[in-house]
Short mmCIF file of N, CA and C in Angstrom, two decimals:
data_model
loop_
_atom_site.label_atom_id
_atom_site.label_comp_id
_atom_site.label_asym_id
_atom_site.label_seq_id
_atom_site.Cartn_x
_atom_site.Cartn_y
_atom_site.Cartn_z
N UNK J 14 21.15 -57.01 38.80
CA UNK J 14 22.04 -56.67 37.78
C UNK J 14 21.32 -56.42 36.50
N UNK J 15 20.40 -57.29 36.19
CA UNK J 15 19.66 -57.21 34.93
C UNK J 15 18.79 -55.92 34.93
N UNK J 16 18.23 -55.56 36.10
CA UNK J 16 17.39 -54.37 36.22
C UNK J 16 18.21 -53.16 36.04
N UNK J 17 19.45 -53.11 36.60
CA UNK J 17 20.33 -51.95 36.49
C UNK J 17 20.79 -51.78 35.07
N UNK J 18 21.07 -52.86 34.35
CA UNK J 18 21.50 -52.80 32.99
C UNK J 18 20.39 -52.26 32.10
N UNK J 19 19.17 -52.69 32.30
CA UNK J 19 17.99 -52.21 31.54
C UNK J 19 17.81 -50.73 31.76
N UNK J 20 17.92 -50.25 33.02
CA UNK J 20 17.74 -48.80 33.33
C UNK J 20 18.82 -47.99 32.61
N UNK J 21 20.06 -48.44 32.62
CA UNK J 21 21.16 -47.73 32.00
C UNK J 21 20.92 -47.63 30.47
N UNK J 22 20.49 -48.75 29.90
CA UNK J 22 20.24 -48.72 28.41
C UNK J 22 19.18 -47.77 28.08
N UNK J 23 18.05 -47.85 28.84
CA UNK J 23 16.90 -46.90 28.58
C UNK J 23 17.28 -45.50 28.80
N UNK J 24 18.14 -45.21 29.83
CA UNK J 24 18.58 -43.88 30.14
C UNK J 24 19.40 -43.32 28.95
N UNK J 25 20.37 -44.17 28.45
CA UNK J 25 21.21 -43.76 27.34
C UNK J 25 20.38 -43.57 26.10
N UNK J 26 19.43 -44.41 25.80
CA UNK J 26 18.52 -44.20 24.67
C UNK J 26 17.79 -42.95 24.79
N UNK J 27 17.20 -42.75 25.97
CA UNK J 27 16.43 -41.50 26.20
C UNK J 27 17.27 -40.26 26.03
N UNK J 28 18.51 -40.26 26.60
CA UNK J 28 19.41 -39.16 26.48
C UNK J 28 19.75 -38.91 25.00
N UNK J 29 20.06 -39.97 24.25
CA UNK J 29 20.38 -39.82 22.85
C UNK J 29 19.20 -39.25 22.06
N UNK J 30 18.02 -39.73 22.34
CA UNK J 30 16.83 -39.16 21.68
C UNK J 30 16.62 -37.71 21.97
N UNK J 31 16.89 -37.32 23.23
CA UNK J 31 16.80 -35.93 23.63
C UNK J 31 17.79 -35.07 22.84
N UNK J 32 19.02 -35.54 22.70
CA UNK J 32 20.00 -34.81 21.95
C UNK J 32 19.59 -34.72 20.45
N UNK J 33 19.15 -35.84 19.88
CA UNK J 33 18.71 -35.80 18.51
C UNK J 33 17.58 -34.90 18.29
N UNK J 34 16.58 -34.91 19.17
CA UNK J 34 15.41 -34.02 19.01
C UNK J 34 15.84 -32.60 19.13
N UNK J 35 16.83 -32.26 19.95
CA UNK J 35 17.35 -30.91 20.04
C UNK J 35 17.89 -30.43 18.66
N UNK J 36 18.70 -31.31 18.03
CA UNK J 36 19.26 -30.95 16.73
C UNK J 36 18.19 -30.82 15.66
N UNK J 37 17.20 -31.69 15.68
CA UNK J 37 16.14 -31.56 14.68
C UNK J 37 15.28 -30.37 14.93
N UNK J 38 14.97 -30.05 16.14
CA UNK J 38 14.21 -28.84 16.48
C UNK J 38 14.93 -27.60 16.02
N UNK J 39 16.25 -27.55 16.35
CA UNK J 39 17.04 -26.39 15.95
C UNK J 39 17.07 -26.24 14.44
N UNK J 40 17.26 -27.34 13.72
CA UNK J 40 17.25 -27.27 12.23
C UNK J 40 15.87 -26.75 11.77
N UNK J 41 14.81 -27.27 12.38
CA UNK J 41 13.50 -26.87 11.91
C UNK J 41 13.21 -25.39 12.13
N UNK J 42 13.62 -24.91 13.33
CA UNK J 42 13.42 -23.51 13.73
C UNK J 42 14.25 -22.57 12.74
N UNK J 43 15.47 -22.93 12.57
CA UNK J 43 16.31 -22.04 11.73
C UNK J 43 15.91 -22.13 10.24
N UNK J 44 15.30 -23.19 9.79
CA UNK J 44 14.89 -23.28 8.39
C UNK J 44 13.49 -22.69 8.14
N UNK J 45 12.78 -22.39 9.19
CA UNK J 45 11.43 -21.87 9.06
C UNK J 45 11.44 -20.44 8.54
N UNK J 46 10.80 -20.21 7.35
CA UNK J 46 10.77 -18.82 6.81
C UNK J 46 10.08 -17.83 7.71
N UNK J 47 9.25 -18.30 8.62
CA UNK J 47 8.55 -17.35 9.46
C UNK J 47 9.52 -16.73 10.43
N UNK J 48 10.68 -17.40 10.69
CA UNK J 48 11.66 -16.83 11.56
C UNK J 48 12.61 -15.84 10.88
N UNK J 49 12.45 -15.66 9.61
CA UNK J 49 13.31 -14.73 8.83
C UNK J 49 12.67 -13.32 8.86
N UNK J 50 12.19 -12.90 10.03
CA UNK J 50 11.48 -11.62 10.10
C UNK J 50 12.40 -10.42 9.89
N UNK J 51 13.75 -10.59 10.07
CA UNK J 51 14.61 -9.47 9.97
C UNK J 51 14.85 -9.11 8.50
N UNK J 52 14.60 -9.98 7.57
CA UNK J 52 14.75 -9.69 6.15
C UNK J 52 13.79 -8.61 5.72
N UNK J 53 14.30 -7.42 5.40
CA UNK J 53 13.45 -6.34 5.08
C UNK J 53 13.06 -6.35 3.60
N UNK J 54 11.82 -6.15 3.31
CA UNK J 54 11.39 -6.14 1.90
C UNK J 54 11.99 -4.92 1.20
N UNK J 55 12.40 -5.14 -0.06
CA UNK J 55 12.86 -4.01 -0.87
C UNK J 55 11.65 -3.46 -1.64
N UNK J 56 11.23 -2.26 -1.31
CA UNK J 56 9.97 -1.70 -1.85
C UNK J 56 10.21 -1.30 -3.31
N UNK J 57 9.16 -1.56 -4.08
CA UNK J 57 9.24 -1.31 -5.54
C UNK J 57 8.18 -0.35 -6.02
N UNK J 58 6.97 -0.46 -5.45
CA UNK J 58 5.85 0.32 -5.99
C UNK J 58 4.81 0.61 -4.87
N UNK J 59 4.21 1.79 -5.02
CA UNK J 59 3.16 2.22 -4.15
C UNK J 59 1.87 2.33 -4.96
N UNK J 60 0.79 1.70 -4.53
CA UNK J 60 -0.41 1.65 -5.31
C UNK J 60 -1.58 2.18 -4.44
N UNK J 61 -2.33 3.14 -5.04
CA UNK J 61 -3.52 3.65 -4.33
C UNK J 61 -4.70 2.81 -4.80
N UNK J 62 -5.45 2.31 -3.79
CA UNK J 62 -6.69 1.61 -4.03
C UNK J 62 -7.86 2.37 -3.45
N UNK J 63 -9.06 2.17 -4.02
CA UNK J 63 -10.25 2.87 -3.46
C UNK J 63 -11.39 1.83 -3.37
N UNK J 64 -12.38 2.13 -2.51
CA UNK J 64 -13.50 1.26 -2.36
C UNK J 64 -14.71 2.08 -1.93
N UNK J 65 -15.84 1.60 -2.36
CA UNK J 65 -17.10 2.18 -1.82
C UNK J 65 -17.93 1.05 -1.21
N UNK J 66 -17.19 0.24 -0.39
CA UNK J 66 -17.80 -0.84 0.34
C UNK J 66 -17.59 -2.21 -0.20
N UNK J 67 -16.83 -2.32 -1.28
CA UNK J 67 -16.54 -3.64 -1.86
C UNK J 67 -15.01 -3.89 -1.72
N UNK J 68 -14.49 -4.80 -2.51
CA UNK J 68 -13.08 -5.08 -2.45
C UNK J 68 -12.31 -3.86 -3.04
N UNK J 69 -11.35 -3.29 -2.29
CA UNK J 69 -10.62 -2.18 -2.81
C UNK J 69 -9.84 -2.54 -4.11
N UNK J 70 -9.87 -1.65 -5.07
CA UNK J 70 -9.07 -1.89 -6.28
C UNK J 70 -8.54 -0.55 -6.81
N UNK J 71 -7.75 -0.63 -7.88
CA UNK J 71 -7.03 0.55 -8.41
C UNK J 71 -7.75 1.33 -9.40
N UNK J 72 -9.02 1.02 -9.69
CA UNK J 72 -9.81 1.73 -10.71
C UNK J 72 -10.39 3.03 -10.17
N UNK J 73 -10.56 3.97 -11.09
CA UNK J 73 -11.26 5.24 -10.68
C UNK J 73 -12.69 4.92 -10.47
N UNK J 74 -13.35 5.69 -9.65
CA UNK J 74 -14.78 5.43 -9.33
C UNK J 74 -15.64 6.64 -9.62
N UNK J 75 -16.83 6.36 -10.04
CA UNK J 75 -17.86 7.42 -10.08
C UNK J 75 -18.78 7.08 -9.01
N UNK J 76 -18.93 7.98 -8.04
CA UNK J 76 -19.68 7.70 -6.77
C UNK J 76 -20.79 8.68 -6.59
N UNK J 77 -21.80 8.28 -5.87
CA UNK J 77 -22.88 9.17 -5.44
C UNK J 77 -22.44 9.98 -4.21
N UNK J 78 -23.07 11.06 -3.98
CA UNK J 78 -22.68 12.00 -2.86
C UNK J 78 -22.73 11.24 -1.49
N UNK J 79 -23.69 10.36 -1.31
CA UNK J 79 -23.82 9.70 -0.06
C UNK J 79 -22.93 8.50 0.14
N UNK J 80 -22.20 8.07 -0.90
CA UNK J 80 -21.25 6.91 -0.84
C UNK J 80 -20.12 7.19 0.14
N UNK J 81 -19.78 6.19 0.89
CA UNK J 81 -18.62 6.25 1.76
C UNK J 81 -17.42 5.71 0.98
N UNK J 82 -16.44 6.61 0.77
CA UNK J 82 -15.28 6.25 -0.06
C UNK J 82 -14.03 6.18 0.83
N UNK J 83 -13.30 5.04 0.71
CA UNK J 83 -12.05 4.90 1.49
C UNK J 83 -10.92 4.64 0.50
N UNK J 84 -9.78 5.22 0.84
CA UNK J 84 -8.57 5.08 0.02
C UNK J 84 -7.58 4.25 0.86
N UNK J 85 -6.82 3.41 0.15
CA UNK J 85 -5.81 2.61 0.81
C UNK J 85 -4.52 2.65 0.02
N UNK J 86 -3.39 2.50 0.72
CA UNK J 86 -2.08 2.34 0.03
C UNK J 86 -1.64 0.92 0.19
N UNK J 87 -1.25 0.33 -0.94
CA UNK J 87 -0.67 -1.02 -0.94
C UNK J 87 0.77 -0.86 -1.42
N UNK J 88 1.65 -1.55 -0.73
CA UNK J 88 3.04 -1.56 -1.13
C UNK J 88 3.49 -2.84 -1.76
N UNK J 89 4.14 -2.79 -2.84
CA UNK J 89 4.57 -3.99 -3.58
C UNK J 89 6.14 -4.00 -3.45
N UNK J 90 6.67 -5.15 -3.11
CA UNK J 90 8.14 -5.24 -2.99
C UNK J 90 8.69 -5.89 -4.30
N UNK J 91 10.02 -5.99 -4.34
CA UNK J 91 10.66 -6.43 -5.56
C UNK J 91 10.37 -7.94 -5.85
N UNK J 92 9.99 -8.67 -4.81
CA UNK J 92 9.66 -10.07 -4.96
C UNK J 92 8.17 -10.22 -5.27
N UNK J 93 7.48 -9.15 -5.59
CA UNK J 93 6.08 -9.11 -5.99
C UNK J 93 5.12 -9.52 -4.84
N UNK J 94 5.52 -9.21 -3.60
CA UNK J 94 4.62 -9.42 -2.43
C UNK J 94 3.88 -8.09 -2.28
N UNK J 95 2.64 -8.19 -1.90
CA UNK J 95 1.81 -7.04 -1.63
C UNK J 95 1.52 -6.89 -0.13
N UNK J 96 1.71 -5.70 0.42
CA UNK J 96 1.48 -5.39 1.83
C UNK J 96 0.43 -4.36 1.99
N UNK J 97 -0.53 -4.59 2.93
CA UNK J 97 -1.57 -3.61 3.19
C UNK J 97 -1.73 -3.54 4.73
N UNK J 98 -1.37 -2.51 5.30
CA UNK J 98 -1.66 -2.23 6.74
C UNK J 98 -0.83 -3.08 7.64
N UNK J 99 -1.03 -2.83 8.96
CA UNK J 99 -0.30 -3.60 10.00
C UNK J 99 -1.23 -4.39 10.89
N UNK J 100 -2.50 -4.21 10.69
CA UNK J 100 -3.45 -4.97 11.56
C UNK J 100 -4.74 -5.30 10.81
N UNK J 101 -5.64 -5.96 11.48
CA UNK J 101 -6.84 -6.44 10.82
C UNK J 101 -7.97 -5.41 10.68
N UNK J 102 -7.69 -4.11 10.98
CA UNK J 102 -8.69 -3.12 10.81
C UNK J 102 -8.80 -2.70 9.34
N UNK J 103 -7.90 -3.22 8.51
CA UNK J 103 -7.87 -2.86 7.07
C UNK J 103 -8.32 -4.13 6.35
N UNK J 104 -8.93 -3.99 5.21
CA UNK J 104 -9.44 -5.17 4.41
C UNK J 104 -8.36 -6.22 4.19
N UNK J 105 -8.85 -7.48 4.18
CA UNK J 105 -7.93 -8.63 4.01
C UNK J 105 -7.91 -9.13 2.58
N UNK J 106 -8.51 -8.35 1.65
CA UNK J 106 -8.65 -8.74 0.29
C UNK J 106 -8.54 -7.46 -0.61
N UNK J 107 -7.80 -7.56 -1.72
CA UNK J 107 -7.72 -6.40 -2.64
C UNK J 107 -7.74 -6.99 -4.06
N UNK J 108 -7.97 -6.05 -5.03
CA UNK J 108 -7.97 -6.47 -6.42
C UNK J 108 -7.05 -5.49 -7.19
N UNK J 109 -6.05 -6.02 -7.88
CA UNK J 109 -5.12 -5.26 -8.71
C UNK J 109 -5.06 -5.95 -10.08
N UNK J 110 -5.31 -5.17 -11.17
CA UNK J 110 -5.33 -5.75 -12.50
C UNK J 110 -6.34 -6.89 -12.61
N UNK J 111 -7.49 -6.81 -11.97
CA UNK J 111 -8.54 -7.82 -11.92
C UNK J 111 -8.10 -9.15 -11.28
N UNK J 112 -7.03 -9.14 -10.53
CA UNK J 112 -6.62 -10.33 -9.82
C UNK J 112 -6.80 -10.07 -8.33
N UNK J 113 -7.43 -11.05 -7.64
CA UNK J 113 -7.66 -10.92 -6.16
C UNK J 113 -6.42 -11.38 -5.39
N UNK J 114 -6.00 -10.53 -4.45
CA UNK J 114 -4.97 -10.85 -3.50
C UNK J 114 -5.58 -10.88 -2.13
N UNK J 115 -5.30 -11.90 -1.32
CA UNK J 115 -5.90 -12.00 -0.04
C UNK J 115 -5.00 -12.51 1.05
N UNK J 116 -5.32 -12.21 2.29
CA UNK J 116 -4.58 -12.75 3.45
C UNK J 116 -4.75 -14.27 3.51
N UNK J 117 -5.96 -14.70 3.19
CA UNK J 117 -6.25 -16.09 3.34
C UNK J 117 -5.39 -16.98 2.50
N UNK J 118 -5.09 -16.60 1.22
CA UNK J 118 -4.26 -17.44 0.36
C UNK J 118 -2.78 -17.02 0.38
N UNK J 119 -2.44 -16.00 1.20
CA UNK J 119 -1.08 -15.58 1.36
C UNK J 119 -0.52 -14.62 0.31
N UNK J 120 -1.35 -14.25 -0.61
CA UNK J 120 -0.89 -13.32 -1.65
C UNK J 120 -0.90 -11.85 -1.18
N UNK J 121 -1.52 -11.59 -0.04
CA UNK J 121 -1.52 -10.20 0.52
C UNK J 121 -1.05 -10.42 1.98
N UNK J 122 -0.12 -9.55 2.39
CA UNK J 122 0.49 -9.68 3.72
C UNK J 122 0.31 -8.37 4.51
N UNK J 123 0.44 -8.47 5.77
CA UNK J 123 0.47 -7.29 6.66
C UNK J 123 1.97 -6.88 6.81
N UNK J 124 2.12 -5.56 6.92
CA UNK J 124 3.46 -5.00 7.11
C UNK J 124 3.88 -5.24 8.55
N UNK J 125 5.08 -5.83 8.79
CA UNK J 125 5.55 -6.09 10.15
C UNK J 125 6.39 -4.92 10.58
N UNK J 126 5.78 -3.94 11.21
CA UNK J 126 6.54 -2.74 11.57
C UNK J 126 7.54 -2.97 12.70
N UNK J 127 7.34 -4.02 13.52
CA UNK J 127 8.29 -4.29 14.55
C UNK J 127 9.60 -4.83 13.97
N UNK J 128 9.52 -5.71 13.01
CA UNK J 128 10.74 -6.24 12.37
C UNK J 128 11.33 -5.35 11.34
N UNK J 129 10.50 -4.65 10.56
CA UNK J 129 10.97 -3.92 9.40
C UNK J 129 11.00 -2.42 9.57
N UNK J 130 10.38 -1.94 10.52
CA UNK J 130 10.26 -0.49 10.76
C UNK J 130 8.97 0.12 10.25
N UNK J 131 8.80 1.35 10.65
CA UNK J 131 7.52 2.07 10.31
C UNK J 131 7.59 2.63 8.93
N UNK J 132 6.47 2.54 8.20
CA UNK J 132 6.31 3.21 6.91
C UNK J 132 5.54 4.51 7.19
N UNK J 133 6.07 5.66 6.79
CA UNK J 133 5.33 6.92 6.93
C UNK J 133 4.64 7.27 5.61
N UNK J 134 3.36 7.29 5.70
CA UNK J 134 2.52 7.48 4.48
C UNK J 134 1.78 8.80 4.67
N UNK J 135 2.02 9.71 3.75
CA UNK J 135 1.35 11.03 3.74
C UNK J 135 0.44 11.08 2.50
N UNK J 136 -0.70 11.77 2.63
CA UNK J 136 -1.68 11.90 1.58
C UNK J 136 -1.85 13.31 1.12
N UNK J 137 -2.12 13.51 -0.14
CA UNK J 137 -2.22 14.82 -0.78
C UNK J 137 -3.49 14.83 -1.63
N UNK J 138 -4.17 15.97 -1.67
CA UNK J 138 -5.27 16.18 -2.61
C UNK J 138 -4.68 16.94 -3.82
N UNK J 139 -4.97 16.46 -5.02
CA UNK J 139 -4.45 17.06 -6.26
C UNK J 139 -5.66 17.77 -6.93
N UNK J 140 -5.52 19.09 -7.06
CA UNK J 140 -6.62 19.84 -7.66
C UNK J 140 -6.08 20.77 -8.78
N UNK J 141 -6.90 20.96 -9.82
CA UNK J 141 -6.46 21.89 -10.90
C UNK J 141 -6.46 23.29 -10.41
N UNK J 142 -5.52 24.12 -10.96
CA UNK J 142 -5.58 25.49 -10.63
C UNK J 142 -6.73 26.09 -11.44
N UNK J 143 -7.35 27.07 -10.89
CA UNK J 143 -8.46 27.73 -11.55
C UNK J 143 -8.01 28.59 -12.70
N UNK J 144 -6.79 29.13 -12.64
CA UNK J 144 -6.23 29.96 -13.67
C UNK J 144 -4.79 29.54 -13.96
N UNK J 145 -4.37 29.67 -15.24
CA UNK J 145 -2.98 29.34 -15.52
C UNK J 145 -2.05 30.30 -14.88
N UNK J 146 -0.84 29.87 -14.63
CA UNK J 146 0.21 30.72 -13.99
C UNK J 146 0.58 31.87 -14.88
N UNK J 147 0.62 31.57 -16.18
CA UNK J 147 1.02 32.62 -17.19
C UNK J 147 -0.02 32.72 -18.27
N UNK J 148 -1.08 33.50 -18.08
CA UNK J 148 -2.04 33.58 -19.15
C UNK J 148 -1.47 34.19 -20.39
N UNK J 149 -1.99 33.84 -21.55
CA UNK J 149 -1.47 34.39 -22.88
C UNK J 149 -1.96 35.80 -23.09
N UNK J 150 -3.04 36.19 -22.46
CA UNK J 150 -3.63 37.51 -22.74
C UNK J 150 -4.33 38.06 -21.54
N UNK J 151 -5.17 39.01 -21.78
CA UNK J 151 -5.94 39.60 -20.61
C UNK J 151 -6.94 38.56 -20.07
N UNK J 152 -7.31 37.63 -20.93
CA UNK J 152 -8.24 36.52 -20.53
C UNK J 152 -7.42 35.59 -19.65
N UNK J 153 -7.77 35.55 -18.37
CA UNK J 153 -6.93 34.79 -17.45
C UNK J 153 -7.39 33.37 -17.12
N UNK J 154 -8.38 32.88 -17.85
CA UNK J 154 -8.81 31.51 -17.64
C UNK J 154 -8.20 30.58 -18.66
N UNK J 155 -8.35 29.27 -18.46
CA UNK J 155 -7.88 28.28 -19.42
C UNK J 155 -8.71 28.31 -20.64
N UNK J 156 -8.03 28.30 -21.84
CA UNK J 156 -8.71 28.30 -23.06
C UNK J 156 -7.80 27.82 -24.20
N UNK J 157 -8.28 26.91 -25.01
CA UNK J 157 -7.56 26.43 -26.18
C UNK J 157 -7.80 27.30 -27.41
N UNK J 158 -8.67 28.26 -27.24
CA UNK J 158 -8.97 29.11 -28.46
C UNK J 158 -8.60 30.58 -28.18
N UNK J 159 -8.44 31.35 -29.21
CA UNK J 159 -8.21 32.78 -29.06
C UNK J 159 -9.48 33.44 -28.54
N UNK J 160 -9.28 34.20 -27.52
CA UNK J 160 -10.50 34.74 -26.78
C UNK J 160 -10.78 36.22 -27.12
N UNK J 161 -9.90 36.88 -27.84
CA UNK J 161 -10.07 38.32 -28.13
C UNK J 161 -9.67 38.63 -29.58
N UNK J 162 -10.19 39.71 -30.09
CA UNK J 162 -9.76 40.21 -31.35
C UNK J 162 -10.46 39.52 -32.55
N UNK J 163 -9.91 39.83 -33.72
CA UNK J 163 -10.55 39.27 -34.95
C UNK J 163 -10.49 37.83 -35.12
N UNK J 164 -9.58 37.15 -34.46
CA UNK J 164 -9.46 35.70 -34.55
C UNK J 164 -10.12 34.97 -33.39
N UNK J 165 -10.95 35.67 -32.70
CA UNK J 165 -11.62 35.07 -31.51
C UNK J 165 -12.33 33.79 -31.87
N UNK J 166 -12.15 32.73 -31.12
CA UNK J 166 -12.85 31.49 -31.33
C UNK J 166 -11.94 30.52 -32.14
N UNK J 167 -10.91 30.98 -32.76
CA UNK J 167 -10.01 30.08 -33.54
C UNK J 167 -9.11 29.32 -32.52
N UNK J 168 -8.67 28.13 -32.95
CA UNK J 168 -7.79 27.35 -32.10
C UNK J 168 -6.44 28.06 -31.93
N UNK J 169 -5.98 28.16 -30.69
CA UNK J 169 -4.70 28.83 -30.43
C UNK J 169 -3.60 27.82 -30.15
N UNK J 170 -3.81 27.03 -29.15
CA UNK J 170 -2.83 26.04 -28.77
C UNK J 170 -3.45 25.09 -27.72
N UNK J 171 -2.79 23.96 -27.52
CA UNK J 171 -3.21 23.16 -26.39
C UNK J 171 -2.72 23.68 -25.14
N UNK J 172 -3.59 23.93 -24.20
CA UNK J 172 -3.20 24.45 -22.98
C UNK J 172 -3.18 23.31 -21.93
N UNK J 173 -2.04 23.21 -21.22
CA UNK J 173 -1.92 22.16 -20.20
C UNK J 173 -2.44 22.70 -18.89
N UNK J 174 -3.37 21.98 -18.33
CA UNK J 174 -3.94 22.42 -17.09
C UNK J 174 -2.91 22.15 -15.98
N UNK J 175 -2.72 23.12 -15.14
CA UNK J 175 -1.77 23.00 -14.00
C UNK J 175 -2.50 22.54 -12.73
N UNK J 176 -1.77 21.82 -11.98
CA UNK J 176 -2.38 21.20 -10.73
C UNK J 176 -1.53 21.63 -9.54
N UNK J 177 -2.18 21.63 -8.36
CA UNK J 177 -1.51 21.86 -7.14
C UNK J 177 -1.80 20.70 -6.16
N UNK J 178 -0.92 20.46 -5.29
CA UNK J 178 -1.17 19.44 -4.31
C UNK J 178 -1.13 20.04 -2.91
N UNK J 179 -2.11 19.63 -2.08
CA UNK J 179 -2.30 20.09 -0.74
C UNK J 179 -2.22 18.91 0.24
N UNK J 180 -1.34 18.94 1.23
CA UNK J 180 -1.27 17.79 2.19
C UNK J 180 -2.57 17.69 2.96
N UNK J 181 -3.00 16.47 3.21
CA UNK J 181 -4.19 16.17 4.05
C UNK J 181 -3.74 16.00 5.47
N UNK J 182 -4.63 16.19 6.40
CA UNK J 182 -4.31 15.95 7.82
C UNK J 182 -4.15 14.47 8.12
N UNK J 183 -4.86 13.61 7.35
CA UNK J 183 -4.81 12.19 7.61
C UNK J 183 -3.44 11.57 7.03
N UNK J 184 -2.94 10.61 7.78
CA UNK J 184 -1.76 9.93 7.37
C UNK J 184 -1.99 8.42 7.59
N UNK J 185 -1.16 7.57 7.02
CA UNK J 185 -1.27 6.20 7.29
C UNK J 185 -1.77 5.37 6.08
N UNK J 186 -2.08 4.11 6.34
CA UNK J 186 -2.42 3.09 5.30
C UNK J 186 -3.74 3.41 4.64
N UNK J 187 -4.62 4.15 5.30
CA UNK J 187 -5.93 4.38 4.73
C UNK J 187 -6.46 5.71 5.22
N UNK J 188 -7.39 6.28 4.36
CA UNK J 188 -8.13 7.48 4.78
C UNK J 188 -9.53 7.34 4.30
N UNK J 189 -10.44 7.99 5.05
CA UNK J 189 -11.82 7.98 4.67
C UNK J 189 -12.09 9.39 4.14
N UNK J 190 -12.72 9.46 2.95
CA UNK J 190 -12.95 10.75 2.35
C UNK J 190 -14.23 11.37 2.86
N UNK J 191 -14.24 12.68 2.90
CA UNK J 191 -15.49 13.43 3.24
C UNK J 191 -16.31 13.60 1.98
N UNK J 192 -17.59 13.70 2.20
CA UNK J 192 -18.49 13.92 1.02
C UNK J 192 -18.36 15.28 0.41
N UNK J 193 -18.00 15.34 -0.86
CA UNK J 193 -17.86 16.57 -1.56
C UNK J 193 -18.32 16.40 -2.95
N UNK J 194 -18.66 17.46 -3.59
CA UNK J 194 -19.14 17.43 -5.01
C UNK J 194 -17.93 17.70 -5.89
N UNK J 195 -17.84 16.98 -7.00
CA UNK J 195 -16.76 17.27 -7.99
C UNK J 195 -15.83 16.10 -8.10
N UNK J 196 -14.84 16.26 -8.96
CA UNK J 196 -13.76 15.29 -9.19
C UNK J 196 -12.65 15.53 -8.21
N UNK J 197 -12.17 14.43 -7.63
CA UNK J 197 -11.06 14.51 -6.72
C UNK J 197 -9.95 13.52 -7.08
N UNK J 198 -8.73 14.04 -6.93
CA UNK J 198 -7.55 13.19 -7.24
C UNK J 198 -6.70 13.20 -5.99
N UNK J 199 -6.01 12.08 -5.76
CA UNK J 199 -5.17 11.94 -4.57
C UNK J 199 -3.84 11.37 -4.90
N UNK J 200 -2.92 11.70 -4.02
CA UNK J 200 -1.58 11.14 -4.18
C UNK J 200 -1.11 10.77 -2.79
N UNK J 201 -0.35 9.66 -2.74
CA UNK J 201 0.27 9.17 -1.49
C UNK J 201 1.76 9.19 -1.65
N UNK J 202 2.40 9.58 -0.57
CA UNK J 202 3.84 9.56 -0.60
C UNK J 202 4.37 8.78 0.61
N UNK J 203 5.32 7.91 0.36
CA UNK J 203 5.82 6.98 1.37
C UNK J 203 7.27 7.30 1.65
N UNK J 204 7.59 7.39 2.94
CA UNK J 204 9.01 7.44 3.33
C UNK J 204 9.33 6.32 4.24
N UNK J 205 10.42 5.66 3.97
CA UNK J 205 10.80 4.44 4.65
C UNK J 205 12.27 4.39 4.83
N UNK J 206 12.71 4.24 6.03
CA UNK J 206 14.13 4.11 6.29
C UNK J 206 14.92 5.32 5.88
N UNK J 207 14.26 6.48 6.05
CA UNK J 207 14.93 7.80 5.74
C UNK J 207 14.87 8.15 4.28
N UNK J 208 14.20 7.36 3.47
CA UNK J 208 14.13 7.65 2.03
C UNK J 208 12.70 7.93 1.60
#
């Protein structure tokens, strides 16, 4: 009788602990922010970073012809989280406004395309037009001075240089630039959730 009573008490205690542990585990799982994957970030800003082999940052670079230049897109959400890429093939550290953001300290995150959807990123090269669309005279090049007649060489007006953008074949979080001579400007455009 004593043995049966001891077994019953231990069985009831064990069953009670099992039920309690189930409730605690459920509470822990539902309270874990890692499980809140369905919460979609509200995007606020798109930032282009560049690197020549160091930590990517937002500053313009003067590079040598042989330098390997890579461009990256970083997305900032309204909660000031920064996202770069979807996998580890992209740097795990960036610098914005002289502050380092990294995967290691949690200030830089990877975009979760399974939970939040795909970001479509397109790249464009921005180049100045060689000639203005509407030249002021027979002289068809850019000039802030009068180029003909008795007032030749005198200041005429500030001429705004016009630019064109050409889509690049590369898309995605990063592109590697080809070696070219001259100044290059780039633009990235992001579409997400049909916008």
